[in-house]
Structures are given as structure tokens and as C-alpha cells.
CSV table of C-alpha atoms in Angstrom, one decimal:
chain,number,residue,atom,x,y,z
W,1,MET,CA,-73.0,-49.4,-47.4
W,2,THR,CA,-76.2,-47.0,-46.6
W,3,THR,CA,-74.5,-44.0,-46.5
W,4,SER,CA,-75.3,-41.1,-43.3
W,5,SER,CA,-78.1,-39.8,-45.2
W,6,GLU,CA,-80.3,-42.6,-45.4
W,7,LEU,CA,-80.1,-43.3,-42.0
W,8,VAL,CA,-84.2,-43.9,-41.0
W,9,TYR,CA,-84.5,-43.7,-37.1
W,10,SER,CA,-87.7,-44.9,-35.7
W,11,THR,CA,-88.9,-43.3,-33.1
W,12,SER,CA,-89.3,-45.4,-30.6
W,13,VAL,CA,-85.5,-44.7,-30.9
W,14,CYS,CA,-85.3,-41.6,-30.9
W,15,PRO,CA,-87.7,-39.3,-31.2
W,16,VAL,CA,-86.4,-37.0,-33.7
W,17,SER,CA,-85.0,-37.2,-37.6
W,18,ARG,CA,-81.2,-37.9,-38.4
W,19,GLN,CA,-81.6,-34.4,-40.1
W,20,GLN,CA,-83.1,-32.2,-36.9
W,21,LEU,CA,-80.7,-34.6,-34.5
W,22,ILE,CA,-78.2,-33.3,-36.3
W,23,GLU,CA,-79.6,-29.3,-36.4
W,24,LEU,CA,-79.9,-30.1,-32.4
W,25,MET,CA,-76.2,-30.8,-32.0
W,26,LYS,CA,-74.9,-28.3,-34.8
W,27,LYS,CA,-77.1,-25.6,-32.3
W,28,SER,CA,-75.4,-26.6,-29.1
W,29,LEU,CA,-71.8,-27.3,-29.7
W,30,SER,CA,-68.7,-25.5,-31.1
W,31,GLU,CA,-68.6,-26.1,-34.9
W,32,LYS,CA,-65.5,-27.2,-33.7
W,33,ARG,CA,-67.1,-30.3,-32.0
W,34,PHE,CA,-69.7,-30.6,-34.0
W,35,ASN,CA,-67.2,-31.0,-37.0
W,36,HIS,CA,-65.9,-34.4,-34.8
W,37,ILE,CA,-69.4,-35.9,-34.0
W,38,LEU,CA,-69.4,-36.4,-37.7
W,39,ARG,CA,-67.2,-37.7,-38.2
W,40,VAL,CA,-67.3,-40.0,-35.3
W,41,GLU,CA,-70.8,-40.5,-37.0
W,42,GLU,CA,-68.9,-41.9,-39.6
W,43,MET,CA,-65.9,-44.0,-38.2
W,44,ALA,CA,-69.0,-45.5,-36.0
W,45,LEU,CA,-71.0,-46.3,-38.8
W,46,LYS,CA,-68.0,-48.0,-41.0
W,47,LEU,CA,-67.5,-49.7,-37.5
W,48,ALA,CA,-71.1,-51.1,-36.9
W,49,GLU,CA,-71.8,-52.4,-40.3
W,50,GLN,CA,-68.4,-54.1,-40.4
W,51,THR,CA,-69.4,-56.4,-37.2
W,52,GLY,CA,-73.7,-56.0,-38.0
W,53,GLU,CA,-74.0,-53.7,-34.8
W,54,SER,CA,-77.3,-51.6,-35.4
W,55,LEU,CA,-76.5,-48.8,-38.0
W,56,GLU,CA,-79.1,-46.6,-36.3
W,57,LYS,CA,-77.7,-46.4,-33.2
W,58,ALA,CA,-74.4,-46.6,-33.7
W,59,SER,CA,-75.2,-43.1,-35.8
W,60,ILE,CA,-77.4,-41.7,-32.6
W,61,ALA,CA,-74.9,-42.5,-30.6
W,62,ALA,CA,-72.2,-41.2,-32.0
W,63,LEU,CA,-74.4,-38.1,-32.4
W,64,VAL,CA,-74.9,-37.1,-29.1
W,65,HIS,CA,-71.2,-38.6,-27.5
W,66,ASP,CA,-69.8,-34.9,-27.1
W,67,TYR,CA,-73.7,-33.8,-26.3
W,68,ALA,CA,-72.5,-32.2,-22.9
W,69,LYS,CA,-69.1,-31.5,-23.8
W,70,GLU,CA,-69.7,-27.5,-23.5
W,71,ARG,CA,-71.7,-27.7,-20.6
W,72,PRO,CA,-70.0,-25.0,-17.7
W,73,ASP,CA,-69.0,-26.9,-14.8
W,74,SER,CA,-71.3,-25.4,-12.4
W,75,GLU,CA,-73.7,-27.0,-14.1
W,76,MET,CA,-72.4,-29.8,-14.2
W,77,ILE,CA,-71.5,-30.4,-10.3
W,78,GLN,CA,-75.4,-29.4,-10.0
W,79,LEU,CA,-76.7,-32.7,-11.6
W,80,ILE,CA,-74.3,-34.7,-10.1
W,81,LYS,CA,-74.8,-33.5,-6.2
W,82,SER,CA,-78.9,-33.6,-7.0
W,83,GLY,CA,-78.4,-37.0,-9.3
W,84,ASN,CA,-78.3,-40.4,-8.4
W,85,PHE,CA,-74.2,-40.4,-8.9
W,86,ASP,CA,-70.9,-40.8,-7.1
W,87,GLN,CA,-70.0,-38.1,-5.2
W,88,GLU,CA,-66.9,-38.7,-6.0
W,89,LEU,CA,-67.3,-37.9,-9.6
W,90,ILE,CA,-67.2,-33.9,-8.1
W,91,GLN,CA,-63.6,-34.4,-8.0
W,92,TYR,CA,-63.2,-34.8,-11.4
W,93,GLY,CA,-63.2,-32.5,-14.4
W,94,ASN,CA,-65.9,-32.3,-17.6
W,95,ALA,CA,-63.4,-35.3,-19.3
W,96,ILE,CA,-65.1,-37.5,-17.3
W,97,TRP,CA,-68.0,-36.1,-16.9
W,98,HIS,CA,-69.2,-35.5,-20.0
W,99,GLY,CA,-69.9,-39.4,-20.7
W,100,ILE,CA,-72.0,-39.8,-17.9
W,101,LEU,CA,-73.9,-37.1,-17.1
W,102,GLY,CA,-74.5,-36.7,-20.9
W,103,ALA,CA,-75.8,-40.4,-20.6
W,104,GLU,CA,-78.9,-38.5,-18.6
W,105,LEU,CA,-79.4,-35.5,-21.0
W,106,ILE,CA,-80.0,-37.1,-23.8
W,107,GLU,CA,-83.3,-38.8,-22.1
W,108,SER,CA,-84.5,-35.5,-19.7
W,109,GLU,CA,-83.8,-33.3,-23.0
W,110,LEU,CA,-83.8,-35.7,-26.4
W,111,GLY,CA,-86.1,-37.8,-25.4
W,112,ILE,CA,-83.3,-40.8,-26.2
W,113,THR,CA,-84.4,-43.0,-23.5
W,114,ASP,CA,-82.4,-46.2,-26.2
W,115,SER,CA,-80.8,-48.4,-23.4
W,116,ALA,CA,-77.3,-49.3,-25.0
W,117,ILE,CA,-77.1,-45.6,-26.8
W,118,LYS,CA,-77.3,-44.3,-22.9
W,119,SER,CA,-74.9,-46.9,-22.3
W,120,ALA,CA,-72.0,-45.5,-24.8
W,121,VAL,CA,-72.6,-42.7,-24.3
W,122,ARG,CA,-72.0,-43.4,-20.3
W,123,LEU,CA,-69.0,-45.2,-21.0
W,124,HIS,CA,-66.9,-43.4,-24.5
W,125,THR,CA,-64.5,-41.5,-22.8
W,126,THR,CA,-64.0,-45.0,-19.7
W,127,GLY,CA,-64.6,-48.0,-21.3
W,128,ALA,CA,-66.0,-50.7,-18.6
W,129,LYS,CA,-65.4,-53.9,-17.2
W,130,GLU,CA,-68.3,-55.0,-19.3
W,131,MET,CA,-68.6,-53.2,-23.0
W,132,SER,CA,-71.7,-54.6,-25.6
W,133,LEU,CA,-70.5,-54.1,-29.0
W,134,LEU,CA,-72.0,-51.0,-29.2
W,135,ASP,CA,-70.0,-49.6,-26.4
W,136,LYS,CA,-66.5,-50.7,-28.2
W,137,ILE,CA,-67.7,-48.8,-31.2
W,138,ILE,CA,-68.7,-45.6,-29.8
W,139,TYR,CA,-65.5,-45.9,-27.3
W,140,VAL,CA,-63.2,-46.6,-30.3
W,141,ALA,CA,-64.6,-44.6,-33.2
W,142,ASP,CA,-64.8,-41.2,-31.2
W,143,TYR,CA,-60.2,-42.3,-30.8
W,144,ILE,CA,-60.3,-42.5,-34.4
W,145,GLU,CA,-62.2,-40.6,-36.5
W,146,LEU,CA,-60.1,-38.5,-39.4
W,147,GLY,CA,-59.6,-35.3,-37.7
W,148,ARG,CA,-57.3,-37.0,-35.3
W,149,VAL,CA,-53.7,-37.0,-35.6
W,150,PHE,CA,-51.7,-38.0,-32.1
W,151,PRO,CA,-48.5,-40.9,-33.5
W,152,ILE,CA,-50.6,-43.6,-33.0
W,153,VAL,CA,-54.1,-43.6,-34.3
W,154,GLU,CA,-53.2,-44.9,-37.2
W,155,GLU,CA,-52.2,-48.0,-35.5
W,156,ALA,CA,-55.6,-47.8,-33.3
W,157,ARG,CA,-57.5,-47.2,-36.9
W,158,LYS,CA,-55.9,-50.8,-38.4
W,159,LEU,CA,-56.6,-52.7,-35.2
W,160,ALA,CA,-60.2,-51.5,-34.5
W,161,PHE,CA,-60.8,-53.1,-38.6
W,162,ALA,CA,-58.8,-55.7,-37.4
W,163,ASP,CA,-59.7,-57.1,-34.1
W,164,LEU,CA,-62.5,-55.1,-31.8
W,165,ASP,CA,-61.8,-56.1,-29.2
W,166,GLN,CA,-57.8,-55.6,-29.2
W,167,ALA,CA,-58.7,-52.0,-30.4
W,168,VAL,CA,-60.3,-51.4,-27.1
W,169,ALA,CA,-57.2,-52.6,-25.3
W,170,PHE,CA,-55.0,-50.0,-27.7
W,171,GLU,CA,-56.8,-47.4,-26.3
W,172,THR,CA,-56.7,-47.6,-23.1
W,173,TYR,CA,-53.5,-48.5,-22.5
W,174,HIS,CA,-52.4,-45.4,-24.4
W,175,VAL,CA,-55.2,-43.4,-22.6
W,176,LEU,CA,-53.8,-44.0,-19.4
W,177,LEU,CA,-49.6,-44.2,-21.1
W,178,TYR,CA,-51.7,-40.6,-21.6
W,179,LEU,CA,-52.8,-38.5,-18.6
W,180,MET,CA,-49.9,-40.5,-16.4
W,181,GLU,CA,-47.7,-38.6,-18.6
W,182,ARG,CA,-49.2,-36.0,-17.9
W,183,ASN,CA,-49.9,-36.2,-14.7
W,184,LEU,CA,-53.3,-36.4,-14.9
W,185,LYS,CA,-56.3,-38.0,-12.5
W,186,ILE,CA,-56.8,-41.3,-13.6
W,187,TYR,CA,-60.6,-42.2,-12.5
W,188,PRO,CA,-61.4,-45.7,-11.0
W,189,LYS,CA,-63.1,-47.0,-14.0
W,190,THR,CA,-60.5,-47.1,-17.1
W,191,VAL,CA,-58.3,-48.4,-14.0
W,192,GLU,CA,-61.2,-52.0,-14.1
W,193,THR,CA,-61.6,-50.7,-18.3
W,194,TYR,CA,-57.3,-51.7,-18.6
W,195,ASN,CA,-58.1,-55.1,-15.8
W,196,GLN,CA,-60.1,-55.7,-17.8
W,197,TRP,CA,-59.1,-56.0,-21.4
W,198,VAL,CA,-55.0,-54.9,-21.1
W,199,ALA,CA,-54.5,-56.9,-18.0
W,200,LYS,CA,-52.9,-60.9,-18.3
W,201,LYS,CA,-55.9,-62.5,-17.0
S,1,MET,CA,-26.6,-42.8,14.4
S,2,THR,CA,-28.1,-46.2,16.6
S,3,THR,CA,-26.9,-49.2,14.9
S,4,SER,CA,-29.7,-51.1,14.3
S,5,SER,CA,-28.4,-53.6,16.8
S,6,GLU,CA,-28.8,-51.0,19.7
S,7,LEU,CA,-32.2,-50.6,19.6
S,8,VAL,CA,-34.3,-52.2,22.0
S,9,TYR,CA,-38.2,-53.1,21.2
S,10,SER,CA,-40.5,-52.0,24.4
S,11,THR,CA,-42.6,-54.9,24.8
S,12,SER,CA,-45.2,-53.1,24.1
S,13,VAL,CA,-44.4,-52.6,21.2
S,14,CYS,CA,-42.6,-56.2,20.0
S,15,PRO,CA,-43.7,-59.1,22.7
S,16,VAL,CA,-39.4,-59.6,21.2
S,17,SER,CA,-36.3,-58.6,20.6
S,18,ARG,CA,-34.9,-56.9,18.3
S,19,GLN,CA,-32.8,-60.2,18.1
S,20,GLN,CA,-35.6,-63.0,18.5
S,21,LEU,CA,-37.2,-60.6,15.8
S,22,ILE,CA,-34.4,-61.3,13.6
S,23,GLU,CA,-34.8,-64.9,14.1
S,24,LEU,CA,-38.3,-65.0,13.5
S,25,MET,CA,-37.7,-64.7,10.4
S,26,LYS,CA,-35.4,-65.9,9.2
S,27,LYS,CA,-36.5,-68.6,9.8
S,28,SER,CA,-40.1,-67.2,8.0
S,29,LEU,CA,-38.4,-66.5,4.6
S,30,SER,CA,-35.7,-67.5,2.1
S,31,GLU,CA,-31.6,-66.2,2.5
S,32,LYS,CA,-32.0,-64.0,-0.5
S,33,ARG,CA,-36.2,-62.3,1.3
S,34,PHE,CA,-35.1,-62.1,4.8
S,35,ASN,CA,-31.6,-60.3,3.2
S,36,HIS,CA,-34.1,-58.0,1.1
S,37,ILE,CA,-35.6,-57.2,4.8
S,38,LEU,CA,-32.4,-56.9,6.9
S,39,ARG,CA,-31.0,-54.1,4.1
S,40,VAL,CA,-35.2,-52.8,3.7
S,41,GLU,CA,-34.4,-51.6,7.5
S,42,GLU,CA,-30.8,-50.5,7.4
S,43,MET,CA,-32.8,-48.3,4.7
S,44,ALA,CA,-36.2,-47.4,7.3
S,45,LEU,CA,-34.2,-46.1,9.6
S,46,LYS,CA,-32.0,-43.8,7.6
S,47,LEU,CA,-35.1,-41.9,6.9
S,48,ALA,CA,-36.3,-42.5,10.4
S,49,GLU,CA,-33.1,-40.7,10.9
S,50,GLN,CA,-33.5,-37.7,9.2
S,51,THR,CA,-37.8,-37.8,10.2
S,52,GLY,CA,-37.5,-37.9,13.6
S,53,GLU,CA,-39.5,-41.6,13.1
S,54,SER,CA,-39.7,-43.4,16.2
S,55,LEU,CA,-36.1,-45.8,14.8
S,56,GLU,CA,-37.9,-49.1,17.0
S,57,LYS,CA,-40.8,-48.5,15.5
S,58,ALA,CA,-39.4,-48.6,11.2
S,59,SER,CA,-36.9,-50.8,12.5
S,60,ILE,CA,-40.3,-54.0,13.4
S,61,ALA,CA,-42.2,-52.6,10.4
S,62,ALA,CA,-39.2,-53.3,7.7
S,63,LEU,CA,-38.3,-56.4,9.3
S,64,VAL,CA,-42.0,-58.3,9.1
S,65,HIS,CA,-42.9,-56.0,6.0
S,66,ASP,CA,-43.1,-58.6,3.8
S,67,TYR,CA,-43.3,-61.1,6.4
S,68,ALA,CA,-46.3,-62.9,4.1
S,69,LYS,CA,-44.7,-62.7,1.3
S,70,GLU,CA,-43.6,-66.4,1.2
S,71,ARG,CA,-46.9,-68.3,1.9
S,72,PRO,CA,-48.3,-70.8,-0.7
S,73,ASP,CA,-51.3,-68.7,-2.9
S,74,SER,CA,-53.7,-71.3,-0.6
S,75,GLU,CA,-53.4,-69.9,2.3
S,76,MET,CA,-53.5,-66.8,1.7
S,77,ILE,CA,-57.2,-67.3,-0.7
S,78,GLN,CA,-58.5,-69.6,2.5
S,79,LEU,CA,-57.7,-66.2,4.5
S,80,ILE,CA,-59.4,-63.8,3.0
S,81,LYS,CA,-62.6,-65.3,2.5
S,82,SER,CA,-62.6,-66.4,6.0
S,83,GLY,CA,-61.4,-62.4,7.5
S,84,ASN,CA,-63.1,-59.2,6.9
S,85,PHE,CA,-61.7,-58.7,3.4
S,86,ASP,CA,-62.5,-56.9,0.8
S,87,GLN,CA,-63.1,-60.3,-1.8
S,88,GLU,CA,-62.4,-58.3,-5.3
S,89,LEU,CA,-58.5,-59.3,-3.5
S,90,ILE,CA,-59.1,-62.4,-4.7
S,91,GLN,CA,-58.6,-61.6,-8.3
S,92,TYR,CA,-55.1,-60.2,-7.1
S,93,GLY,CA,-51.8,-61.9,-6.4
S,94,ASN,CA,-49.2,-62.1,-3.6
S,95,ALA,CA,-47.8,-59.6,-4.7
S,96,ILE,CA,-50.7,-57.3,-3.4
S,97,TRP,CA,-52.0,-59.7,-0.5
S,98,HIS,CA,-48.7,-59.8,1.0
S,99,GLY,CA,-48.9,-56.3,2.9
S,100,ILE,CA,-53.1,-56.9,3.3
S,101,LEU,CA,-52.2,-59.9,4.8
S,102,GLY,CA,-49.5,-59.8,7.0
S,103,ALA,CA,-50.5,-56.5,8.6
S,104,GLU,CA,-52.8,-59.3,10.0
S,105,LEU,CA,-50.6,-62.2,10.2
S,106,ILE,CA,-48.1,-60.0,12.3
S,107,GLU,CA,-50.2,-59.7,15.2
S,108,SER,CA,-51.8,-63.5,15.2
S,109,GLU,CA,-48.5,-65.0,14.6
S,110,LEU,CA,-46.5,-62.6,16.0
S,111,GLY,CA,-48.2,-60.5,18.7
S,112,ILE,CA,-47.7,-57.3,16.9
S,113,THR,CA,-50.7,-55.3,17.9
S,114,ASP,CA,-48.6,-51.1,17.6
S,115,SER,CA,-51.2,-49.9,14.7
S,116,ALA,CA,-48.8,-47.6,12.8
S,117,ILE,CA,-46.8,-51.0,11.8
S,118,LYS,CA,-49.7,-52.6,11.2
S,119,SER,CA,-50.6,-49.7,8.4
S,120,ALA,CA,-47.2,-49.9,7.0
S,121,VAL,CA,-47.1,-53.3,5.7
S,122,ARG,CA,-50.6,-53.0,4.6
S,123,LEU,CA,-49.6,-49.9,3.2
S,124,HIS,CA,-46.3,-51.4,1.6
S,125,THR,CA,-46.8,-52.7,-1.8
S,126,THR,CA,-50.0,-49.8,-3.5
S,127,GLY,CA,-49.5,-47.3,-0.5
S,128,ALA,CA,-52.5,-45.2,-0.2
S,129,LYS,CA,-54.5,-42.0,-0.2
S,130,GLU,CA,-53.2,-41.2,3.6
S,131,MET,CA,-50.0,-42.6,4.4
S,132,SER,CA,-48.2,-41.5,7.9
S,133,LEU,CA,-44.7,-40.9,8.5
S,134,LEU,CA,-43.9,-44.6,8.9
S,135,ASP,CA,-46.2,-46.1,6.1
S,136,LYS,CA,-44.3,-43.8,4.0
S,137,ILE,CA,-40.4,-44.7,4.9
S,138,ILE,CA,-41.7,-48.4,4.8
S,139,TYR,CA,-42.8,-48.5,1.5
S,140,VAL,CA,-39.6,-46.0,-0.1
S,141,ALA,CA,-37.5,-47.9,1.7
S,142,ASP,CA,-38.3,-50.8,0.0
S,143,TYR,CA,-38.6,-49.6,-3.4
S,144,ILE,CA,-34.9,-48.1,-2.8
S,145,GLU,CA,-32.5,-50.3,-0.6
S,146,LEU,CA,-29.5,-50.6,-1.6
S,147,GLY,CA,-29.8,-54.5,-3.6
S,148,ARG,CA,-32.0,-53.3,-5.9
S,149,VAL,CA,-30.3,-52.4,-8.9
S,150,PHE,CA,-33.0,-50.7,-11.2
S,151,PRO,CA,-32.1,-48.3,-13.9
S,152,ILE,CA,-33.6,-44.9,-11.8
S,153,VAL,CA,-33.3,-46.1,-8.4
S,154,GLU,CA,-30.3,-43.6,-7.9
S,155,GLU,CA,-32.6,-41.4,-8.1
S,156,ALA,CA,-35.0,-43.1,-6.4
S,157,ARG,CA,-32.5,-42.8,-3.5
S,158,LYS,CA,-31.9,-39.1,-3.7
S,159,LEU,CA,-35.0,-37.9,-4.1
S,160,ALA,CA,-36.2,-40.5,-0.9
S,161,PHE,CA,-33.1,-37.9,1.3
S,162,ALA,CA,-34.2,-34.9,-0.1
S,163,ASP,CA,-38.6,-34.9,0.2
S,164,LEU,CA,-39.5,-37.6,0.5
S,165,ASP,CA,-43.3,-37.0,-0.9
S,166,GLN,CA,-41.5,-36.7,-3.6
S,167,ALA,CA,-40.0,-39.7,-3.3
S,168,VAL,CA,-43.4,-41.0,-2.5
S,169,ALA,CA,-44.8,-39.7,-6.2
S,170,PHE,CA,-41.7,-40.7,-8.3
S,171,GLU,CA,-42.0,-44.6,-6.5
S,172,THR,CA,-45.9,-44.7,-7.5
S,173,TYR,CA,-45.4,-43.3,-10.7
S,174,HIS,CA,-43.2,-45.9,-12.0
S,175,VAL,CA,-45.0,-48.9,-10.5
S,176,LEU,CA,-47.7,-48.6,-12.6
S,177,LEU,CA,-45.6,-47.9,-15.9
S,178,TYR,CA,-43.7,-51.0,-14.6
S,179,LEU,CA,-47.1,-53.4,-14.2
S,180,MET,CA,-48.4,-51.3,-17.8
S,181,GLU,CA,-45.2,-52.1,-19.8
S,182,ARG,CA,-46.0,-55.8,-18.9
S,183,ASN,CA,-49.5,-56.1,-19.0
S,184,LEU,CA,-50.7,-56.8,-15.3
S,185,LYS,CA,-53.5,-56.2,-13.4
S,186,ILE,CA,-53.0,-52.9,-11.5
S,187,TYR,CA,-54.1,-52.9,-7.8
S,188,PRO,CA,-56.8,-49.7,-7.3
S,189,LYS,CA,-55.3,-48.7,-4.7
S,190,THR,CA,-53.0,-47.7,-6.4
S,191,VAL,CA,-54.2,-45.6,-7.9
S,192,GLU,CA,-56.1,-43.9,-5.3
S,193,THR,CA,-52.0,-43.8,-5.3
S,194,TYR,CA,-51.0,-41.9,-7.8
S,195,ASN,CA,-54.3,-39.6,-7.6
S,196,GLN,CA,-53.7,-38.3,-4.5
S,197,TRP,CA,-50.0,-38.4,-4.0
S,198,VAL,CA,-48.7,-37.9,-8.7
S,199,ALA,CA,-51.2,-36.2,-10.0
S,200,LYS,CA,-51.9,-32.1,-10.8
S,201,LYS,CA,-54.6,-31.0,-8.7
């Protein structure tokens, strides 16, 4: 298996090297979140290796997926208001915003224009009706990285390497249940993901 | 308390008498469903009496709320295609269609044009972000009528007479859970209802 430190990014996909991207993330994120994105990268590379996805794109998408997670709400709301976003978004919180806005911020601030990477960042929290292989890898890797300790995570990990689509379904089902148990708002896109990947046809 | 048989419908709200409406329903529905709508009426009248809603409208809406429930799918799909409906509806089934289309059929076939009654029929399965008192009464009465025997129904009944909004929330939460446990599709409107009535603000 390729180790992540051997990965060479082509400048057309990412303007900086992996080491430079990691330094950028270290400066942008808390230590806790920085360690999380490294673990997501590790898991995403394993899933990419197994499924034949580009290791380079899996690495970049994993490292930047939470790029907007620690921005202040005021900045995010300003972005939603000034950008081409569904204004209903404002009703939700950064748990939803950081993927959707993060996909734009990695382009405007980091120069990452690759549409597959942007999509994986955009969808990593909610999933979607249609998901590419890279979308699925980042969505699942974020849920099962080795720092996660919730009760069903072992089952999710096994599923991820046995059947990635089933892992998408499992995660979506349990995320919805988690939101309901805490009476938290459900973003409509999450239900579209459920209807596509979990619900019987 | 007014008994249902004493209710006199004004012709501006319903072109036929209660007895005639009941005869019409008896002809349109299976015996099982006919008995269900009589029990929904009984419960809706109790809730209307307690909350000051029009008994007449509660009676009519309850009696016709399942008017379209036993129509063949082919007829419903034809209606969706020819009418002014969200075409996404076709992906769902009659569990969702019968309220939305029923609201139109009670007007076109029974001459019931009252917008409050139509709304209560339209929303009785999914609820909505905004619900009138009559909407809530029919939504809840359908869930707690005395023929219902699921485990939490007694709790729902108590709640309905203590706090109708809380009963709307309770029902919505448990309907969502029911759908998920069976991996059934979730209609997006049901999630809007959850976000409004169940989720923390």
C-alpha cells in the first residue's frame, strides 16, 4: 500500500504539496480537528486503495473536508447571503454549512478547483441522492476514522470494506436516528440520501 | 357535548347532510375503513369541542379524510400527471397521495370547497410546517382514534387532550421512527413537519 507521505499531488489538482496542505490545515484548525482529518485521510486512502479511486484525490478531499468547520457562524451566514446558495440554509447550523460552504472555500482560498474533490467536501455531512465513489469514500471515512468510538462504529467499519454502498446506507440511517433521538433539525438533503440509499425501492 | 347525529351541516360548507355524507362514504369505502372514519369523527369532535373548533368542519373533514385511500394507484397517478401537482409525488405511494389528492377529490366529486376542510384532508398524513387548528385535530384524531392499538397510543391520546401541539410533535416523531424502522421512504413534507414541531429551535 502507498503510504500517504509518498503521495505526490499534481499541481492541476492541488496547487500545493501534501506537506504544504497539511501545514495549511494545521494553521487553520484546532489540534483535535487536525488530528481528525489525518485519521480521515488514513481511512479514505484505505477505501480508495480497495475501490480503485485516485489516492491523490482521496487524500486531498480528506485533508480539506473540514476546512470550514471552525469558522464563526457570522462569517458563514455572510457567505450564504452573498453567494449563490439556497437561503433556507441559514435556518441550519455549521454542522450543515461547513461542507456546502467548505467546497467553495477550498477553491477560493486554497485554489482547489477539482470538481470531484469539491463535491466530496460539499456532500460529506449530508450525502446525496447521487454520490460518486469519492463522495462515498469521504462520507464514510469521516464516520469510521479510527478516533470514532460510538457503539456501532465497528459494524460500520466492517461494512465499509465489505460493501461501500451498504456503509453509506448504514451511516445515513444511524445519522438520521441520532438527529431524531436528540430532537435536532434534519436537513432535507439527508432525507433524500435516506430515500435513495436506505429506503426500499 | 353535542352528539354527532345532531350536527347540521350548512349547505355552504357541505352540499349534503351528515347522514347523506355517511351514506356516500359507506358506498366509497371498505367496511373496515368506513368504521375507521366514524371513529376519527368521534375523536375529532371531542378535540374540536375542547379547543373551540367548528364541530361541523371537524365532522366533515374527519368523514372525508380517507375518501381517496382506496382508489387504484393507476387512477391516482393519472390525477397527479394531469393536475397541478409536484411530479415528484409519483415516486411515493397512496399512503402519501390519498391526502393530497383526496383534498381535490372531495371538491370535484363531493362539492366540498371549504378551504379549511380541504387543508385538513391534504395534510392529514404528513402534517406541515404551518397547521391550522382543524389541520391538527384531523392529523391527531386519525392517529389516536379508539380503534388504534399500537403501544404508545394511550400516551398520544393523553397528550392530545393535554396539549394538541405536543400531540402533533409526538405523532410526527413516532411516524418518522416507524418509517425508518421499516426502511420506508420518507416524504420530505414529513421532515418539514418534524423540523417545525419536534426539533429544538
